XYZ file of C-alpha atoms in Angstrom:
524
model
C -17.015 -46.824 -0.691
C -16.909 -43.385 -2.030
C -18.704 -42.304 -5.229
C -16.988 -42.646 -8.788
C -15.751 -39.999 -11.421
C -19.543 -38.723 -11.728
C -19.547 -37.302 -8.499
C -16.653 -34.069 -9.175
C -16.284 -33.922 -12.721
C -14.255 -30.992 -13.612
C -16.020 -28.708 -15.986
C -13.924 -28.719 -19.233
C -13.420 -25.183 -20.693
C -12.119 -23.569 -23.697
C -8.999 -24.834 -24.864
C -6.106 -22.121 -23.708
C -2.327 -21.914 -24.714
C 0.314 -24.430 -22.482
C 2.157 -22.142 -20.341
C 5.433 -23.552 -19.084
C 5.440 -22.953 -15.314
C 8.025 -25.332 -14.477
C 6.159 -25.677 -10.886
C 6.554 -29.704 -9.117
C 3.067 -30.747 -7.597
C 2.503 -34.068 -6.446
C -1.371 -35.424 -6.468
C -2.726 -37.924 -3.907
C -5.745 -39.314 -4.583
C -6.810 -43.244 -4.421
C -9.277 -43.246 -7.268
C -6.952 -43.534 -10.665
C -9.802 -41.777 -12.646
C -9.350 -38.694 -10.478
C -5.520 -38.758 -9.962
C -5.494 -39.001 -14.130
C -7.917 -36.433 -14.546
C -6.352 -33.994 -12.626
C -2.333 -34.931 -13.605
C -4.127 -34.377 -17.231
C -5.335 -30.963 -16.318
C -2.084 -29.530 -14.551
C 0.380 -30.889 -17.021
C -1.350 -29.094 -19.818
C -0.735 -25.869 -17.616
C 3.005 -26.809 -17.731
C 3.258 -28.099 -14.453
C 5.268 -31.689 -13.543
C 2.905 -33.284 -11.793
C 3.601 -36.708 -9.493
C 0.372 -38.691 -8.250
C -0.242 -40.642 -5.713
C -2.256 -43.445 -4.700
C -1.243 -43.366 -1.075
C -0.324 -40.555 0.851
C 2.992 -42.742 2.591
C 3.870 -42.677 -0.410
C 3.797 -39.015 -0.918
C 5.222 -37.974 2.229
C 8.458 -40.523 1.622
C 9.223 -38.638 -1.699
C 8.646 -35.651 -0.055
C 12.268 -36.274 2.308
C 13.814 -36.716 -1.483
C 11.909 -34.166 -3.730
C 11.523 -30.550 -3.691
C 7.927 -30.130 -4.317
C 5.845 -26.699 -4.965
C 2.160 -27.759 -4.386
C 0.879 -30.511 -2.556
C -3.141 -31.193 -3.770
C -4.847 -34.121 -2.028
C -8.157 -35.329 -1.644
C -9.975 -34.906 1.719
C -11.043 -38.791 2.650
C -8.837 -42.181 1.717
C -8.216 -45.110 2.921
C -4.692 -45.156 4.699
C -4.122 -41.336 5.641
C -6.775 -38.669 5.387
C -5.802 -35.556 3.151
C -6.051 -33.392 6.363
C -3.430 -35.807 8.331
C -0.996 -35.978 5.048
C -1.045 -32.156 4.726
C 0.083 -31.918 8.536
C 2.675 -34.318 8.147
C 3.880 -33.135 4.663
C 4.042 -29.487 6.129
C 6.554 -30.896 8.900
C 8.721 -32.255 6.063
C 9.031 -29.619 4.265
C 7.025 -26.265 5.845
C 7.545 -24.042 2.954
C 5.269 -26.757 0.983
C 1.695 -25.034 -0.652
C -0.834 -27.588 -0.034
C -4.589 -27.503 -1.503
C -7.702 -29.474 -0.356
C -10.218 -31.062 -2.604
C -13.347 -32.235 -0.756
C -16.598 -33.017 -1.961
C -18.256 -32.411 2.057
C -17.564 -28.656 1.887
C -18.848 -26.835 5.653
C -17.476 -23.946 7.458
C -15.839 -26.553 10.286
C -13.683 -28.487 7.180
C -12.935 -24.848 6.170
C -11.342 -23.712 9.512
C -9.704 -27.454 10.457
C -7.936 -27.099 6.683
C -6.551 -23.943 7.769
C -5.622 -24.945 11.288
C -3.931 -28.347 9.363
C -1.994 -25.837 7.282
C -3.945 -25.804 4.503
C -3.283 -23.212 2.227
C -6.715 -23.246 0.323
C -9.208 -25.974 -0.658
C -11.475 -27.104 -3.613
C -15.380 -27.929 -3.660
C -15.692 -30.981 -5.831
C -17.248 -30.070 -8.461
C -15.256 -27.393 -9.894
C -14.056 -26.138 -13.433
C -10.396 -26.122 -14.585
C -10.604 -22.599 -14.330
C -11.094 -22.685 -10.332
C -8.509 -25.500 -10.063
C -6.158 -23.378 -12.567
C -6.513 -20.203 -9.963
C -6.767 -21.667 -6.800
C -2.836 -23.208 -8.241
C -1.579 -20.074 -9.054
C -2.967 -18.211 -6.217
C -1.427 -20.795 -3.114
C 2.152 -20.235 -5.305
C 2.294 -16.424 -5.540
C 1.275 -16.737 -2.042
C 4.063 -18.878 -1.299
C 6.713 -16.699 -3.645
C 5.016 -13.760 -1.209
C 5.825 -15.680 2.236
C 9.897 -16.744 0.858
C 10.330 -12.755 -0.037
C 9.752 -11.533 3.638
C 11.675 -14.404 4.830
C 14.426 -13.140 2.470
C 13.685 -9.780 3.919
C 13.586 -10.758 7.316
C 17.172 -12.601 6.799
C 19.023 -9.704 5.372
C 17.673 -7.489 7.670
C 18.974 -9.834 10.906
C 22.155 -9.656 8.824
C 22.524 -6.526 8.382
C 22.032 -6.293 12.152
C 24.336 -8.653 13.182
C 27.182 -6.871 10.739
C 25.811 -3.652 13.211
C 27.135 -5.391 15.980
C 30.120 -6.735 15.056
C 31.027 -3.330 14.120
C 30.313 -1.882 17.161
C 31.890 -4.206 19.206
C 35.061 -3.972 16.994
C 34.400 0.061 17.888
C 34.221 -0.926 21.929
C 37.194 -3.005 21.114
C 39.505 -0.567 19.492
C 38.690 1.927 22.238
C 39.468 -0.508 24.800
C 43.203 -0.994 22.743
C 43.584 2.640 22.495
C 42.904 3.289 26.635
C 45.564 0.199 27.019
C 48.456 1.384 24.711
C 47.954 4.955 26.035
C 51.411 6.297 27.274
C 50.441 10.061 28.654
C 51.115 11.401 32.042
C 48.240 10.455 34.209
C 45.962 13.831 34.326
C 45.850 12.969 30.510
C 45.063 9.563 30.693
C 42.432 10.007 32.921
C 40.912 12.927 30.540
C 41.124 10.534 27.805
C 39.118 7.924 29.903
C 36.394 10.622 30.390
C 36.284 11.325 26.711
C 35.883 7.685 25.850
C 32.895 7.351 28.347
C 31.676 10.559 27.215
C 31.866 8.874 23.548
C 30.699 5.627 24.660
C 27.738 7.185 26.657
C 27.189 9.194 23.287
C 27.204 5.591 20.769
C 24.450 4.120 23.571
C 22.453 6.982 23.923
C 22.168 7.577 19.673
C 21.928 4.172 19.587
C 18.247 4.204 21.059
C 16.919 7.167 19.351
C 14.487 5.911 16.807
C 14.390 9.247 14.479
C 17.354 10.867 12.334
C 16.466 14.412 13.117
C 16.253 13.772 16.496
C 19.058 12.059 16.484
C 21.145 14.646 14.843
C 19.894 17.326 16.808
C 20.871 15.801 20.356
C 24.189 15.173 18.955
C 24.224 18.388 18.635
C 23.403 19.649 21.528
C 25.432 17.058 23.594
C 28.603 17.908 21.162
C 28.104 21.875 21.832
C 27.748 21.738 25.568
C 30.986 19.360 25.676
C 33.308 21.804 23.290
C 31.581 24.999 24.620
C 31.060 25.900 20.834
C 29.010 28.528 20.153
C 27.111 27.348 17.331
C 27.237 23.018 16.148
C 26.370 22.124 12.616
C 25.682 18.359 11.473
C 24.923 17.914 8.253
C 24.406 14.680 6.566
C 23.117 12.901 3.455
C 22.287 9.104 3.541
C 21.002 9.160 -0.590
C 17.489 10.691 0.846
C 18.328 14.699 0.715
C 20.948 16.677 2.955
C 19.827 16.661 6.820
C 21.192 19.340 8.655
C 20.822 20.520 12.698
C 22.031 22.834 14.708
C 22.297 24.292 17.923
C 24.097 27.815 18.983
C 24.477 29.869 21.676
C 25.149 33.354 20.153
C 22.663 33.846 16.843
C 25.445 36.066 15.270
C 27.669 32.964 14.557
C 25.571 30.940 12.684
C 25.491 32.783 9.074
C 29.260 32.393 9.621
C 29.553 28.467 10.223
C 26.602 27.915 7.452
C 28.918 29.923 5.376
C 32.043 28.248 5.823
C 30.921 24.936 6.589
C 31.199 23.178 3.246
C 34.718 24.428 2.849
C 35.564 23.200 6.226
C 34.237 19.455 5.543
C 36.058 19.796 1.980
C 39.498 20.406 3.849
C 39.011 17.701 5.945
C 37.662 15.084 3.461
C 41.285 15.496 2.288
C 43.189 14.367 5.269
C 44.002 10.997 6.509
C 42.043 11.453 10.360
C 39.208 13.330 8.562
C 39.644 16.510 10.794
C 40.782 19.790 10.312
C 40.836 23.244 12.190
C 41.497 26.769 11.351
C 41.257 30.251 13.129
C 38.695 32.539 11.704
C 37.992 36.578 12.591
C 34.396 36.501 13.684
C 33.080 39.670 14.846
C 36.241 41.509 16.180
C 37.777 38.303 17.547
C 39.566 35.222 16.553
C 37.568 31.928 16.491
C 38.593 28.150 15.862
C 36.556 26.836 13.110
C 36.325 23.001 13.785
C 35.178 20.079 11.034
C 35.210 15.972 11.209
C 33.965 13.688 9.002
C 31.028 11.253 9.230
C 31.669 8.258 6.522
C 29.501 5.164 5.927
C 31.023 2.275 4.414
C 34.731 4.230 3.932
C 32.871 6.978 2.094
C 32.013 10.894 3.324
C 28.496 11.488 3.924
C 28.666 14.471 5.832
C 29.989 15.646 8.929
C 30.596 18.113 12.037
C 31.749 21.402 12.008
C 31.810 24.056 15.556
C 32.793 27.489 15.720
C 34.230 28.343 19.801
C 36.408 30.739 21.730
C 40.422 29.566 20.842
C 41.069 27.309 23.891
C 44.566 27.154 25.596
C 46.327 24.882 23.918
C 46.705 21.951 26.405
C 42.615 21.595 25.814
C 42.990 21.914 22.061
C 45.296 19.007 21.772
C 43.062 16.791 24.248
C 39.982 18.015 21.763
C 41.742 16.455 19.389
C 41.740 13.179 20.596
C 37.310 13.396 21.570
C 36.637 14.972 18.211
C 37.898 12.356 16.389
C 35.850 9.700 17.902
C 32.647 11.273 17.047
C 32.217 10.547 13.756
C 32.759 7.066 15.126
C 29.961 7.222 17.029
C 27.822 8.569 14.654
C 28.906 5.890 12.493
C 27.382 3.280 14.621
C 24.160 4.990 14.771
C 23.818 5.882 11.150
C 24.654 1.976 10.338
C 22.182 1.046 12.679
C 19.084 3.889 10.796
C 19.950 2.615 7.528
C 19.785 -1.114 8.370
C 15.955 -0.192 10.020
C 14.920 1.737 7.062
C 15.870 -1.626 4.596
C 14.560 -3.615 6.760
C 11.046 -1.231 6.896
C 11.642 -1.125 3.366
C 11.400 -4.578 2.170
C 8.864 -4.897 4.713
C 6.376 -2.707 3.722
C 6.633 -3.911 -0.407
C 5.592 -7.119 0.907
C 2.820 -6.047 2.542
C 1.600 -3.421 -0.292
C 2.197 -6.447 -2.982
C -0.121 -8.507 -0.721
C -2.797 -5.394 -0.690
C -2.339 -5.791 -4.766
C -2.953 -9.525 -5.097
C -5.744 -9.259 -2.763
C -7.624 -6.528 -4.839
C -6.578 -8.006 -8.061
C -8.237 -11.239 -7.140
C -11.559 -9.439 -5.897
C -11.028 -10.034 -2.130
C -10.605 -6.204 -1.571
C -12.626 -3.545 -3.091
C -10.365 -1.738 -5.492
C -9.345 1.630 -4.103
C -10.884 1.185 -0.512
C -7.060 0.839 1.120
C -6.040 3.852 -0.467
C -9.187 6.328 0.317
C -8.848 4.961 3.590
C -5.372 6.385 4.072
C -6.116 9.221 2.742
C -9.100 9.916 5.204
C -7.293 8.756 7.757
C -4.677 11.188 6.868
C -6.938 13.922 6.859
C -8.271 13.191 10.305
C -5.566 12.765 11.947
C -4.093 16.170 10.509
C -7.840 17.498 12.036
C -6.820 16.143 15.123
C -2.957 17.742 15.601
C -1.288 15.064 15.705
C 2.647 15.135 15.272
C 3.157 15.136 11.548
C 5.701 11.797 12.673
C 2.166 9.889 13.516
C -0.021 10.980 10.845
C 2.731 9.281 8.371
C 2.643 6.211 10.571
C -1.438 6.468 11.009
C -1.410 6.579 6.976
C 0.881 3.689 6.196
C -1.377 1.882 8.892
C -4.541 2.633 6.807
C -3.360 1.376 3.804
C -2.201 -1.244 4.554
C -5.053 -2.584 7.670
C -6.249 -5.141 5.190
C -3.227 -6.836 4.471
C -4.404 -9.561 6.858
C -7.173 -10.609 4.763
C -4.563 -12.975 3.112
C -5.201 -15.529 5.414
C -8.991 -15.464 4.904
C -10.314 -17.849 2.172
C -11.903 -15.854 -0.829
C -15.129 -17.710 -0.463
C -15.511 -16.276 3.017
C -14.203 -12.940 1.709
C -16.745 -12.386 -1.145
C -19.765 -13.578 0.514
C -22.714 -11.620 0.050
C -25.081 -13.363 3.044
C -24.766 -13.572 6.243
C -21.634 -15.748 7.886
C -21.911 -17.975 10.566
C -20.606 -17.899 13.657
C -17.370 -19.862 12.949
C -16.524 -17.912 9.553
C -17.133 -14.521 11.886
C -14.058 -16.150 14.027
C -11.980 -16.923 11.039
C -12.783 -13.157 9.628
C -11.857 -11.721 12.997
C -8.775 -13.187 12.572
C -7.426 -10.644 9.709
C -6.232 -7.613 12.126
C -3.757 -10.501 13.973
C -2.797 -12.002 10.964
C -1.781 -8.130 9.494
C 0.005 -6.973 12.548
C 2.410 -10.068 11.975
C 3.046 -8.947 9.023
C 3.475 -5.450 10.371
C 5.704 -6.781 12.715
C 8.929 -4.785 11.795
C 6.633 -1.290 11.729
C 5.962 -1.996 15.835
C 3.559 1.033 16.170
C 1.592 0.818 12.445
C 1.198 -3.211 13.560
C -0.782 -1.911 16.863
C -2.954 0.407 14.761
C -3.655 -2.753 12.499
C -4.276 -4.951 14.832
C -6.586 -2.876 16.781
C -8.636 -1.172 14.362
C -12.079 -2.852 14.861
C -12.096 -2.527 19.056
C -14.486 -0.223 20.105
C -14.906 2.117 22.887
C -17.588 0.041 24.332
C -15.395 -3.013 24.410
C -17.228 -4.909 21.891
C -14.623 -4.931 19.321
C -11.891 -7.460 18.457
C -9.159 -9.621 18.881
C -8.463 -7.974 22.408
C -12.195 -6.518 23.664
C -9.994 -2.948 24.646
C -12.587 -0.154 26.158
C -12.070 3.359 25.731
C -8.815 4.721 26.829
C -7.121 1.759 25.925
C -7.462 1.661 21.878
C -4.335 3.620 20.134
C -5.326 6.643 18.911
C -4.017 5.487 15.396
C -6.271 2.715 15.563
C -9.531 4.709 16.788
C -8.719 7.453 13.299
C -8.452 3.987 10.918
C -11.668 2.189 12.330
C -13.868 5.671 11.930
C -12.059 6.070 7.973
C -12.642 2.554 7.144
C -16.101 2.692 8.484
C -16.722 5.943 6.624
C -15.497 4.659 3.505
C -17.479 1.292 3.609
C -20.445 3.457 4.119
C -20.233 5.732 1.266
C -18.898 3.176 -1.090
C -21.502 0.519 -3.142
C -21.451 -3.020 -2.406
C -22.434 -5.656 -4.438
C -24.801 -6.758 -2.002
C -26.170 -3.103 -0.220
C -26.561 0.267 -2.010
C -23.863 3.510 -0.784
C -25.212 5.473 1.790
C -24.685 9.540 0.811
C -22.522 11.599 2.694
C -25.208 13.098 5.092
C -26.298 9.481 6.029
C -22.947 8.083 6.841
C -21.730 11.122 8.864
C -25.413 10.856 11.081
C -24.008 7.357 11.527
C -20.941 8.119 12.570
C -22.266 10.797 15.075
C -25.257 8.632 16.228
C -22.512 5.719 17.303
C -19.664 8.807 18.578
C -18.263 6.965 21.829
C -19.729 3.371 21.587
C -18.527 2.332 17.586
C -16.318 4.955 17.150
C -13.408 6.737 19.065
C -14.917 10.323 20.114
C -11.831 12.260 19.148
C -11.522 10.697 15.845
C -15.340 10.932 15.209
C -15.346 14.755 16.314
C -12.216 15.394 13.728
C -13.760 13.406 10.666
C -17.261 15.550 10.961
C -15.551 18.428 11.133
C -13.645 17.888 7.974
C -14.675 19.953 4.820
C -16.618 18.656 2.355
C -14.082 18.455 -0.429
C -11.994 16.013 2.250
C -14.496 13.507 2.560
């Protein structure tokens, strides 16, 4: 038989104001005493609160009732609170659950979590730890339905991406079908609807706008023998422009005129329009189409060439107005990736918030971080594309610490060998939430191997680490070192860089080592 009331009482504190919550959380417990005491407790934080004397019980309202926060005791007589979280998670898996034991160890710790606990109470505890520990499993919870939300607009979005281009394939496909030229023009219009069909695939895969833009470009002036091609776009971020020429004498002219040109053909139902311009002693055929998103002009195309006979300039026709179809496509396909990246990455930054607002993170540390890592990287000469992505890594390599329990977290002794597993766990848990990022989730995830291949999750050896990984372990190690602990003093600046020198090629990535010593003082 298990102890009475005595055992757990919850520390009564100050009276505070009722706050209306409005949360649902159902309490299982088989001693009435305890199921009062803590229905007493939550309802005076504005909570409606069910209890429980049996877990069956629990779990068949569950399959009826909508519940918030699940908060069960560990041992009882019918289902244990570890078996009725399991099963209650299966019901409904969007369900925050707590555990209140009064056998606390490091193995109940890590089988809550692997039961889908979402965090668990030593008996005894104040109202103030119970009060936290409530709010903290439901922000956590309003956290985990936003990047679902975020995840489901983005696959959305996506899908809406490929109807479109399919209803783009599927127009062309029309167009070749009700086609009624002589055959030499058919079979030029064929070519231009590969050519613009190779064009849609090939933009399709290109990850970055400017390069994007700029092999559309290229492509565009190579297949109207232009001498100079001039995109320019804006997608609410700033105008992007690219170009490419083959006489340098041209290009004041287009830059010139280009405005004017799109203007004209903003006007016109097909979105082109051309015009024959003096340029240098002879006449040239200024070109312009288009580019809308969503029905509405965000830029466009505009070529300067030789006048062409005009059996070609009627076929150009035709080609030029499928580009800004193309480009279409692509453009739908960068915005829907940055939204997605978007909503993404506020998740993960309001995580990095919670977790330093509730003491789990030193206060700053993810930001100097990024800002070293920055720096070194910079040192280093890396593409200014990678030092962005090496900075959004660094502050946000922490964001995995989520799944650690605070106790673990704020420990100032030594952990055992099973909380060292459940730490070691943070760098996976952040590069699934990283996920959408691809390359920042590597860094993340591999930030604590080592060149010596004593590092974790993966054990990777020199050579195989990212190099965006190897510049956030040396910053992060850097930063711990200079930076007070409750539990250690702050090494100075001379003692943490002989560290980082004396463990160049074992701890630390030798590159990344080599570029942090080398930064100026004022950097560090």
């Amino acid at each position: 038989m298990r102890p009475l009331l005595p055992e757990w009482t919850i520390t009564r504190q100050a009276k505070r104001p009722r706050r209306q919550s409005g949360a649902r959380v159902f309490v299982v417990d088989d001693e009435p005493q305890i199921r009062e005491l803590l229905a007493s407790a939550l309802k005076r934080e504005g909570y409606q609160v069910t209890t429980f004397a049996d877990g069956h019980d629990a779990l068949a309202d569950l399959k009826s009732v909508a519940a918030d926060i699940l908060i069960t005791d560990l041992r009882m007589p019918t289902i244990s609170g570890l078996d009725l979280i399991r099963s209650a998670k299966e019901i409904r898996p969007e369900l925050g659950s707590i555990l209140i034991t009064a056998f606390a160890s490091t193995e109940t710790a890590v089988q809550a979590l692997r039961f889908g606990a979402d965090d668990y109470l030593t008996k005894p505890f104040a109202l103030d730890d119970l009060r936290r520990v409530v709010q903290r499993v439901l922000n956590t919870g309003r956290m985990a339905r936003d990047e679902q939300a975020a995840v489901k607009r983005a696959r959305s979005e996506a899908d809406t991406l490929r109807k479109r281009s399919r209803k783009v394939e599927a127009d062309l496909r029309q167009v070749r079908e009700d086609l009624s030229l002589s055959q030499d023009e058919l079979e030029r219009r064929v070519r231009d609807l590969d050519f613009i069909r190779e064009l849609t695939g090939l933009l399709a895969r290109e990850d970055r706008l400017d390069r994007m833009l700029h092999t559309t470009t290229r492509i565009l002036s190579t297949r109207f023998q232009a001498h100079v091609t001039r995109i320019e776009l804006d997608l609410g971020d700033g105008v992007r422009t690219a170009e490419c020429q083959s006489t340098v004498s041209s290009m004041p002219m287009l830059k010139a005129m280009s405005a004017a040109l799109l203007h004209r053909a903003c006007l016109v139902e097909n979105g082109l329009t051309k015009d024959t311009v003096l340029g240098h002693g002879a006449p040239l055929q200024a070109l312009a189409a288009v580019v809308r998103l969503s029905d509405q002009p965000v830029g466009g195309v505009t070529m300067l060439r030789t006048l062409p006979s005009e059996e070609d300039d009627s076929s150009d026709d035709f080609l030029l107005s499928l580009v800004p179809q193309a480009l279409s496509v692509a453009l739908e396909g960068q915005v829907n990736r940055r939204a997605a990246e978007h909503n993404a990455l506020g998740v993960a930054e309001r995580i990095i918030e919670a977790l330093e607002g509730r003491g789990s993170l030193f206060t700053g540390h993810s930001n100097r971080v990024a800002k070293l890592a920055g720096s070194i990287s910079k040192h280093m000469g890396l593409s200014p594309r990678l030092q962005r992505v090496i900075e959004m890594a660094a502050r946000l390599h922490d964001v995995g610490e989520v799944g650690i329990p605070d106790g673990m977290l704020q420990r100032e002794g030594p952990l055992s060998a099973d909380e060292q597993a459940v730490i070691r766990m943070h760098p996976v848990i952040g590069a699934q939430i990283l996920a959408p990022f691809g390359e920042a989730a590597a860094f993340v995830r591999h930030h604590h191997e080592r060149p010596d291949g004593r590092g974790y999750p993966d054990r990777l050896r020199d050579g195989q680490i990212p190099i965006g990984a190897g510049v956030i372990g040396v910053a992060e190690a850097y930063d711990a070192m200079v930076s007070p602990r409750p539990y250690r003093r702050s090494r100075s600046r001379r003692e943490a860089l002989a560290e980082v020198d004396r463990l160049s090629g074992t701890q630390f990535m030798c590159e990344a080592a080599d570029a942090l010593l080398a930064l100026p003082r004022d950097q560090l």
